[in-house]
Amino acid sequence: MGCAKAALIAGDRELFHAIVSSEPPGRMQCYMTQLVRKRKARDLTSAEPMLLEEQFEFAAPLWTKRGTRVDRNTLEGALDAARMQR
C-alpha cells in the first residue's frame, strides 16, 4: 500500500499500474483501485490533487493462537475478535 501511495503522489501511472497488477486479486487490489477513483473525483472539485492519509491506515492484523488472521469484516472474524476481548 505504501508503494502505491508513493506512486500516486509522484504521479507515475505506469509504476502504480505495475504495483496494483502485481498484487494478488482480492481486497488490497480493490482498495488500491478504489482510491484512484476517489482521488479523481476529488481532483475534479479541488484545484490541488491530494490523498487522504486515513485511506492508507490499516490496523495491524490480529493473530489467534491457531495462527490464523482475525478478519473483523467477516462473521467468523467478528466472533473470534469478540471472544478474544472477553
Coordinates of N, CA and C in Angstrom, one line a residue:
M1 N 0.8 -1.2 0.0 CA 0.0 0.0 0.0 C 0.9 1.3 0.0
G2 N 2.0 1.2 0.7 CA 2.8 2.4 0.8 C 3.5 2.7 -0.6
C3 N 3.9 1.7 -1.3 CA 4.5 1.9 -2.6 C 3.4 2.5 -3.6
A4 N 2.2 2.0 -3.5 CA 1.2 2.5 -4.3 C 0.9 4.0 -4.0
K5 N 0.9 4.3 -2.7 CA 0.7 5.7 -2.3 C 1.8 6.6 -2.9
A6 N 3.1 6.1 -2.8 CA 4.2 6.9 -3.3 C 4.1 7.1 -4.8
A7 N 3.6 6.1 -5.5 CA 3.5 6.2 -7.0 C 2.4 7.2 -7.3
L8 N 1.3 7.2 -6.5 CA 0.2 8.2 -6.8 C 0.7 9.6 -6.5
I9 N 1.4 9.8 -5.4 CA 1.9 11.1 -5.1 C 2.9 11.6 -6.2
A10 N 3.8 10.7 -6.7 CA 4.7 11.1 -7.7 C 4.1 11.3 -9.1
G11 N 2.8 10.8 -9.2 CA 2.1 10.9 -10.5 C 2.6 9.9 -11.5
D12 N 3.2 8.8 -11.1 CA 3.8 7.8 -12.0 C 2.7 6.7 -12.2
R13 N 1.9 6.9 -13.3 CA 0.8 5.9 -13.6 C 1.3 4.5 -13.9
E14 N 2.4 4.4 -14.6 CA 2.9 3.1 -15.0 C 3.4 2.3 -13.8
L15 N 4.1 3.0 -12.9 CA 4.5 2.3 -11.6 C 3.3 1.9 -10.8
F16 N 2.3 2.8 -10.7 CA 1.1 2.4 -9.9 C 0.4 1.2 -10.5
H17 N 0.3 1.2 -11.8 CA -0.3 0.1 -12.5 C 0.5 -1.2 -12.3
A18 N 1.8 -1.1 -12.3 CA 2.6 -2.3 -12.1 C 2.4 -2.8 -10.7
I19 N 2.4 -1.9 -9.7 CA 2.2 -2.3 -8.3 C 0.9 -3.0 -8.1
V20 N -0.2 -2.4 -8.6 CA -1.6 -2.9 -8.4 C -1.7 -4.3 -9.1
S21 N -1.1 -4.4 -10.3 CA -1.2 -5.7 -11.1 C -0.4 -6.8 -10.4
S22 N 0.6 -6.4 -9.7 CA 1.5 -7.4 -9.0 C 0.8 -8.0 -7.8
E23 N -0.2 -7.3 -7.2 CA -1.0 -7.8 -6.1 C -1.9 -8.9 -6.5
P24 N -2.0 -9.9 -5.6 CA -3.0 -11.0 -6.0 C -4.4 -10.4 -6.0
P25 N -5.3 -10.9 -6.8 CA -6.7 -10.4 -6.9 C -7.3 -10.6 -5.5
G26 N -7.9 -9.5 -5.0 CA -8.5 -9.6 -3.7 C -8.8 -8.2 -3.2
R27 N -8.9 -8.1 -1.9 CA -9.3 -6.9 -1.2 C -8.3 -5.8 -1.4
M28 N -7.0 -6.0 -1.2 CA -6.0 -5.0 -1.3 C -6.0 -4.4 -2.7
Q29 N -6.1 -5.2 -3.7 CA -6.1 -4.7 -5.1 C -7.4 -3.8 -5.3
C30 N -8.4 -4.2 -4.7 CA -9.7 -3.5 -4.8 C -9.6 -2.1 -4.1
Y31 N -9.0 -2.1 -2.9 CA -8.7 -0.9 -2.2 C -7.9 0.1 -3.0
M32 N -6.9 -0.4 -3.6 CA -6.0 0.5 -4.4 C -6.7 1.1 -5.6
T33 N -7.5 0.3 -6.3 CA -8.2 0.9 -7.4 C -9.3 1.9 -7.0
Q34 N -9.9 1.6 -5.9 CA -11.0 2.5 -5.4 C -10.4 3.8 -5.0
L35 N -9.1 3.8 -4.4 CA -8.5 5.0 -4.0 C -8.2 5.9 -5.2
V36 N -7.8 5.4 -6.3 CA -7.6 6.2 -7.5 C -8.9 6.8 -8.0
R37 N -10.0 6.0 -8.0 CA -11.3 6.6 -8.4 C -11.7 7.7 -7.5
K38 N -11.5 7.6 -6.2 CA -11.9 8.6 -5.2 C -11.0 9.8 -5.4
R39 N -9.7 9.6 -5.7 CA -8.8 10.7 -5.9 C -9.2 11.5 -7.2
K40 N -9.6 10.8 -8.2 CA -10.0 11.5 -9.4 C -11.2 12.4 -9.2
A41 N -12.2 11.8 -8.4 CA -13.4 12.6 -8.0 C -13.0 13.9 -7.2
R42 N -12.1 13.7 -6.3 CA -11.6 14.9 -5.5 C -10.9 15.9 -6.4
D43 N -10.1 15.4 -7.3 CA -9.4 16.3 -8.2 C -10.3 17.2 -9.1
L44 N -11.5 16.7 -9.4 CA -12.4 17.5 -10.1 C -13.0 18.7 -9.3
T45 N -13.0 18.5 -8.0 CA -13.6 19.6 -7.2 C -12.5 20.4 -6.5
S46 N -11.3 19.9 -6.4 CA -10.2 20.6 -5.8 C -9.1 21.0 -6.8
A47 N -8.6 22.2 -6.6 CA -7.5 22.6 -7.5 C -6.2 21.9 -7.3
E48 N -6.0 21.4 -6.1 CA -4.7 20.7 -5.8 C -5.0 19.2 -5.5
P49 N -4.5 18.3 -6.3 CA -4.7 16.9 -6.1 C -4.2 16.5 -4.7
M50 N -4.9 15.7 -4.0 CA -4.5 15.2 -2.7 C -4.9 13.8 -2.4
L51 N -4.2 13.2 -1.5 CA -4.6 11.9 -1.0 C -5.0 12.1 0.5
L52 N -6.0 11.4 0.9 CA -6.4 11.4 2.3 C -5.5 10.4 3.1
E53 N -4.8 10.8 4.1 CA -3.9 9.9 4.8 C -4.7 8.7 5.5
E54 N -5.9 9.0 6.0 CA -6.6 7.9 6.6 C -7.0 6.7 5.7
Q55 N -7.0 7.0 4.4 CA -7.3 5.9 3.5 C -6.2 4.8 3.5
F56 N -5.0 5.2 3.9 CA -3.9 4.2 3.9 C -3.6 3.6 5.2
E57 N -4.4 3.9 6.2 CA -4.2 3.4 7.6 C -4.9 2.1 7.8
F58 N -4.2 1.0 7.8 CA -4.9 -0.3 8.1 C -4.3 -0.8 9.4
A59 N -5.2 -1.2 10.3 CA -4.7 -1.7 11.6 C -3.9 -3.0 11.3
A60 N -2.9 -3.2 12.2 CA -2.2 -4.5 12.1 C -3.1 -5.6 12.4
P61 N -3.0 -6.7 11.6 CA -3.9 -7.8 11.8 C -3.7 -8.5 13.1
L62 N -4.8 -9.0 13.7 CA -4.7 -9.8 14.9 C -4.5 -11.2 14.6
W63 N -3.7 -11.9 15.3 CA -3.4 -13.3 15.0 C -3.9 -14.1 16.2
T64 N -4.6 -15.2 16.0 CA -5.1 -16.0 17.1 C -4.0 -17.1 17.4
K65 N -4.2 -17.9 18.4 CA -3.3 -18.9 18.8 C -3.2 -20.0 17.7
R66 N -4.3 -20.1 16.9 CA -4.3 -21.1 15.8 C -3.4 -20.6 14.6
G67 N -2.9 -19.4 14.7 CA -2.1 -18.9 13.6 C -2.8 -18.4 12.4
T68 N -4.1 -18.1 12.6 CA -4.9 -17.6 11.5 C -5.3 -16.1 11.8
R69 N -5.4 -15.4 10.7 CA -5.7 -13.9 10.9 C -7.2 -13.7 11.3
V70 N -7.4 -12.8 12.2 CA -8.8 -12.5 12.6 C -9.2 -11.3 11.7
D71 N -10.2 -11.5 10.8 CA -10.7 -10.5 9.9 C -12.1 -10.1 10.5
R72 N -12.1 -8.9 11.0 CA -13.4 -8.4 11.7 C -14.5 -8.1 10.7
N73 N -14.2 -8.2 9.4 CA -15.2 -7.9 8.4 C -16.0 -9.1 8.1
T74 N -15.7 -10.3 8.6 CA -16.5 -11.5 8.4 C -17.1 -11.9 9.7
L75 N -18.2 -12.6 9.6 CA -18.9 -13.0 10.8 C -18.0 -13.9 11.7
E76 N -17.3 -14.8 11.1 CA -16.4 -15.6 11.9 C -15.3 -14.8 12.6
G77 N -14.8 -13.9 11.9 CA -13.7 -13.0 12.4 C -14.3 -12.1 13.5
A78 N -15.5 -11.6 13.4 CA -16.1 -10.7 14.4 C -16.3 -11.6 15.7
L79 N -16.8 -12.8 15.5 CA -17.0 -13.7 16.7 C -15.7 -14.0 17.4
D80 N -14.6 -14.3 16.6 CA -13.3 -14.6 17.2 C -12.8 -13.3 17.9
A81 N -12.9 -12.2 17.3 CA -12.4 -10.9 18.0 C -13.2 -10.7 19.3
A82 N -14.5 -10.9 19.3 CA -15.3 -10.7 20.5 C -14.9 -11.7 21.6
R83 N -14.6 -12.9 21.2 CA -14.1 -13.9 22.2 C -12.7 -13.5 22.8
M84 N -11.9 -13.0 21.9 CA -10.6 -12.6 22.4 C -10.6 -11.4 23.4
Q85 N -11.6 -10.5 23.2 CA -11.7 -9.4 24.1 C -12.3 -9.6 25.4
R86 N -12.9 -10.8 25.6 CA -13.5 -11.1 26.9 C -12.5 -11.4 27.9

